[in-house]
PDB file of C-alpha atoms in Angstrom:
ATOM      1  CA  MET A 849      -1.471 -16.274  -5.462  1.00 86.00           C
ATOM      2  CA  LYS A 850      -3.390 -18.850  -3.414  1.00 88.00           C
ATOM      3  CA  ILE A 851      -6.739 -19.921  -4.834  1.00 87.00           C
ATOM      4  CA  LEU A 852      -9.483 -21.225  -2.561  1.00 88.00           C
ATOM      5  CA  ALA A 853     -12.517 -23.045  -3.899  1.00 92.00           C
ATOM      6  CA  HIS A 854     -15.205 -20.975  -2.183  1.00 93.00           C
ATOM      7  CA  ARG A 855     -18.189 -23.178  -1.275  1.00 95.00           C
ATOM      8  CA  GLY A 856     -16.678 -25.805  -3.542  1.00 95.00           C
ATOM      9  CA  TYR A 857     -16.420 -25.172  -7.284  1.00 95.00           C
ATOM     10  CA  SER A 858     -19.297 -22.704  -6.985  1.00 95.00           C
ATOM     11  CA  ALA A 859     -18.647 -20.951 -10.307  1.00 94.00           C
ATOM     12  CA  ASN A 860     -19.780 -24.007 -12.279  1.00 96.00           C
ATOM     13  CA  TYR A 861     -21.763 -26.070  -9.762  1.00 97.00           C
ATOM     14  CA  PRO A 862     -24.391 -25.335  -7.104  1.00 98.00           C
ATOM     15  CA  GLU A 863     -22.543 -24.066  -4.041  1.00 97.00           C
ATOM     16  CA  ASN A 864     -22.000 -26.352  -1.061  1.00 97.00           C
ATOM     17  CA  THR A 865     -23.141 -29.528  -2.794  1.00 98.00           C
ATOM     18  CA  MET A 866     -21.311 -32.814  -3.148  1.00 98.00           C
ATOM     19  CA  ILE A 867     -20.813 -32.253  -6.884  1.00 98.00           C
ATOM     20  CA  ALA A 868     -19.289 -28.811  -6.216  1.00 97.00           C
ATOM     21  CA  PHE A 869     -16.867 -30.323  -3.703  1.00 97.00           C
ATOM     22  CA  GLN A 870     -16.048 -33.377  -5.834  1.00 97.00           C
ATOM     23  CA  GLU A 871     -15.172 -31.138  -8.771  1.00 97.00           C
ATOM     24  CA  ALA A 872     -13.159 -28.760  -6.577  1.00 96.00           C
ATOM     25  CA  ALA A 873     -11.109 -31.725  -5.332  1.00 96.00           C
ATOM     26  CA  LYS A 874      -9.971 -32.319  -8.937  1.00 96.00           C
ATOM     27  CA  MET A 875      -8.767 -28.751  -9.455  1.00 94.00           C
ATOM     28  CA  ALA A 876      -5.301 -27.254  -9.184  1.00 92.00           C
ATOM     29  CA  ILE A 877      -6.203 -25.068  -6.207  1.00 92.00           C
ATOM     30  CA  TRP A 878      -4.568 -24.248  -2.899  1.00 94.00           C
ATOM     31  CA  GLY A 879      -7.525 -25.084  -0.645  1.00 95.00           C
ATOM     32  CA  VAL A 880     -11.247 -25.026  -0.032  1.00 96.00           C
ATOM     33  CA  GLU A 881     -13.596 -22.912   2.112  1.00 96.00           C
ATOM     34  CA  PHE A 882     -17.110 -23.598   3.352  1.00 97.00           C
ATOM     35  CA  ASP A 883     -19.470 -22.868   6.228  1.00 97.00           C
ATOM     36  CA  VAL A 884     -21.241 -25.185   8.658  1.00 97.00           C
ATOM     37  CA  HIS A 885     -24.476 -24.873  10.589  1.00 97.00           C
ATOM     38  CA  LEU A 886     -25.962 -27.025  13.323  1.00 96.00           C
ATOM     39  CA  THR A 887     -29.301 -28.716  12.650  1.00 97.00           C
ATOM     40  CA  LYS A 888     -32.147 -29.237  15.105  1.00 96.00           C
ATOM     41  CA  ASP A 889     -30.877 -32.789  15.731  1.00 97.00           C
ATOM     42  CA  ASN A 890     -27.275 -31.623  16.286  1.00 96.00           C
ATOM     43  CA  GLN A 891     -25.849 -32.566  12.896  1.00 97.00           C
ATOM     44  CA  LEU A 892     -23.281 -30.343  11.182  1.00 97.00           C
ATOM     45  CA  VAL A 893     -24.292 -29.497   7.634  1.00 98.00           C
ATOM     46  CA  VAL A 894     -22.447 -27.519   4.997  1.00 98.00           C
ATOM     47  CA  ILE A 895     -24.416 -24.464   3.905  1.00 98.00           C
ATOM     48  CA  HIS A 896     -23.634 -20.760   3.854  1.00 96.00           C
ATOM     49  CA  ASP A 897     -26.938 -19.164   4.800  1.00 96.00           C
ATOM     50  CA  GLU A 898     -28.893 -19.573   8.033  1.00 95.00           C
ATOM     51  CA  SER A 899     -31.937 -20.461   5.950  1.00 96.00           C
ATOM     52  CA  ILE A 900     -32.346 -22.842   3.035  1.00 98.00           C
ATOM     53  CA  ASP A 901     -34.518 -20.384   1.083  1.00 98.00           C
ATOM     54  CA  ARG A 902     -31.900 -19.195  -1.441  1.00 97.00           C
ATOM     55  CA  THR A 903     -30.239 -22.510  -2.338  1.00 97.00           C
ATOM     56  CA  SER A 904     -32.990 -25.111  -2.062  1.00 98.00           C
ATOM     57  CA  THR A 905     -36.592 -25.847  -2.926  1.00 98.00           C
ATOM     58  CA  GLY A 906     -37.499 -25.467   0.761  1.00 98.00           C
ATOM     59  CA  LYS A 907     -37.960 -22.617   3.163  1.00 98.00           C
ATOM     60  CA  GLY A 908     -36.889 -22.176   6.764  1.00 97.00           C
ATOM     61  CA  TYR A 909     -33.897 -22.108   9.042  1.00 97.00           C
ATOM     62  CA  VAL A 910     -31.327 -24.889   9.276  1.00 97.00           C
ATOM     63  CA  LYS A 911     -31.468 -24.712  13.090  1.00 96.00           C
ATOM     64  CA  ASP A 912     -35.193 -25.527  13.047  1.00 96.00           C
ATOM     65  CA  MET A 913     -34.932 -28.699  10.929  1.00 98.00           C
ATOM     66  CA  THR A 914     -33.452 -32.163  11.332  1.00 98.00           C
ATOM     67  CA  LEU A 915     -30.994 -33.566   8.822  1.00 98.00           C
ATOM     68  CA  GLU A 916     -33.735 -35.815   7.459  1.00 98.00           C
ATOM     69  CA  GLU A 917     -36.034 -32.827   6.976  1.00 98.00           C
ATOM     70  CA  LEU A 918     -33.291 -30.813   5.282  1.00 98.00           C
ATOM     71  CA  ARG A 919     -32.532 -33.686   2.925  1.00 98.00           C
ATOM     72  CA  ALA A 920     -36.119 -33.720   1.677  1.00 98.00           C
ATOM     73  CA  PHE A 921     -35.304 -30.636  -0.410  1.00 98.00           C
ATOM     74  CA  ASP A 922     -33.384 -30.173  -3.657  1.00 98.00           C
ATOM     75  CA  TYR A 923     -30.204 -28.071  -3.437  1.00 98.00           C
ATOM     76  CA  GLY A 924     -29.168 -28.126  -7.090  1.00 98.00           C
ATOM     77  CA  SER A 925     -32.022 -27.133  -9.380  1.00 97.00           C
ATOM     78  CA  TRP A 926     -31.840 -23.445  -8.402  1.00 96.00           C
ATOM     79  CA  PHE A 927     -28.450 -23.372 -10.135  1.00 97.00           C
ATOM     80  CA  ALA A 928     -29.348 -25.393 -13.243  1.00 97.00           C
ATOM     81  CA  PRO A 929     -31.821 -28.186 -14.059  1.00 97.00           C
ATOM     82  CA  GLU A 930     -29.062 -30.777 -14.555  1.00 97.00           C
ATOM     83  CA  PHE A 931     -28.147 -30.503 -10.871  1.00 98.00           C
ATOM     84  CA  ALA A 932     -31.609 -31.357  -9.561  1.00 98.00           C
ATOM     85  CA  GLY A 933     -31.504 -33.884  -6.732  1.00 97.00           C
ATOM     86  CA  GLN A 934     -28.426 -32.566  -4.912  1.00 98.00           C
ATOM     87  CA  THR A 935     -28.875 -32.782  -1.150  1.00 97.00           C
ATOM     88  CA  ILE A 936     -27.357 -30.827   1.703  1.00 98.00           C
ATOM     89  CA  PRO A 937     -24.041 -32.443   2.685  1.00 98.00           C
ATOM     90  CA  THR A 938     -22.873 -33.117   6.206  1.00 98.00           C
ATOM     91  CA  LEU A 939     -19.487 -31.951   7.412  1.00 98.00           C
ATOM     92  CA  ALA A 940     -18.265 -35.561   7.545  1.00 98.00           C
ATOM     93  CA  GLU A 941     -19.301 -36.222   3.934  1.00 98.00           C
ATOM     94  CA  THR A 942     -17.573 -33.068   2.756  1.00 98.00           C
ATOM     95  CA  LEU A 943     -14.363 -33.789   4.666  1.00 97.00           C
ATOM     96  CA  ALA A 944     -14.282 -37.302   3.199  1.00 97.00           C
ATOM     97  CA  ILE A 945     -14.004 -35.814  -0.295  1.00 96.00           C
ATOM     98  CA  PHE A 946     -10.861 -33.888   0.628  1.00 96.00           C
ATOM     99  CA  LYS A 947      -9.262 -36.583   2.804  1.00 95.00           C
ATOM    100  CA  SER A 948      -6.855 -37.690   0.093  1.00 92.00           C
ATOM    101  CA  THR A 949      -6.037 -34.196  -1.178  1.00 94.00           C
ATOM    102  CA  PRO A 950      -3.283 -31.915   0.100  1.00 93.00           C
ATOM    103  CA  PHE A 951      -5.704 -28.979   0.401  1.00 94.00           C
ATOM    104  CA  PRO A 952      -6.004 -26.890   3.537  1.00 95.00           C
ATOM    105  CA  ILE A 953      -9.659 -26.572   4.521  1.00 96.00           C
ATOM    106  CA  ASN A 954     -11.078 -23.338   5.907  1.00 95.00           C
ATOM    107  CA  ILE A 955     -14.307 -24.054   7.805  1.00 96.00           C
ATOM    108  CA  GLU A 956     -16.386 -21.145   9.020  1.00 93.00           C
ATOM    109  CA  ILE A 957     -18.561 -22.150  11.955  1.00 92.00           C
ATOM    110  CA  LYS A 958     -21.779 -20.168  11.813  1.00 89.00           C
ATOM    111  CA  SER A 959     -23.317 -19.128  15.109  1.00 78.00           C
ATOM    112  CA  ASP A 960     -26.898 -18.527  13.967  1.00 67.00           C
ATOM    113  CA  ILE A 961     -27.426 -15.618  16.307  1.00 67.00           C
ATOM    114  CA  PHE A 962     -30.948 -14.290  15.922  1.00 61.00           C
ATOM    115  CA  ARG A 963     -32.081 -11.025  17.413  1.00 63.00           C
ATOM    116  CA  VAL A 964     -35.244 -11.209  19.474  1.00 61.00           C
ATOM    117  CA  SER A 965     -37.458  -8.169  19.253  1.00 61.00           C
ATOM    118  CA  ARG A 966     -38.951  -7.020  22.503  1.00 62.00           C
ATOM    119  CA  HIS A 967     -42.246  -5.199  22.547  1.00 59.00           C
TER     120      HIS A 967
END
């Protein structure tokens, strides 16, 4: 059986955060999986949802914010108080964690397709 760390070590750490990826890199797993979204200023960030509402102290869509704006929010305290202060990681930062591991990396590129209602 091949075990993938889904969104990092998301069972014990806030998903898609540096701590979740750092801890996953220490595990005896087969690989890692995560999603990326494009920010308003064309940066690739690692987050599952189109919005930051569920996993941060902020509200809004990734596509509508710059990396600097996204990093103003906390991405760890929703999971547990001891993870307060986690920021949204970039793709480059996340890949750097796994550079020295043998793990295959499965990256899902999100398209952020939004339906426009017509009246």
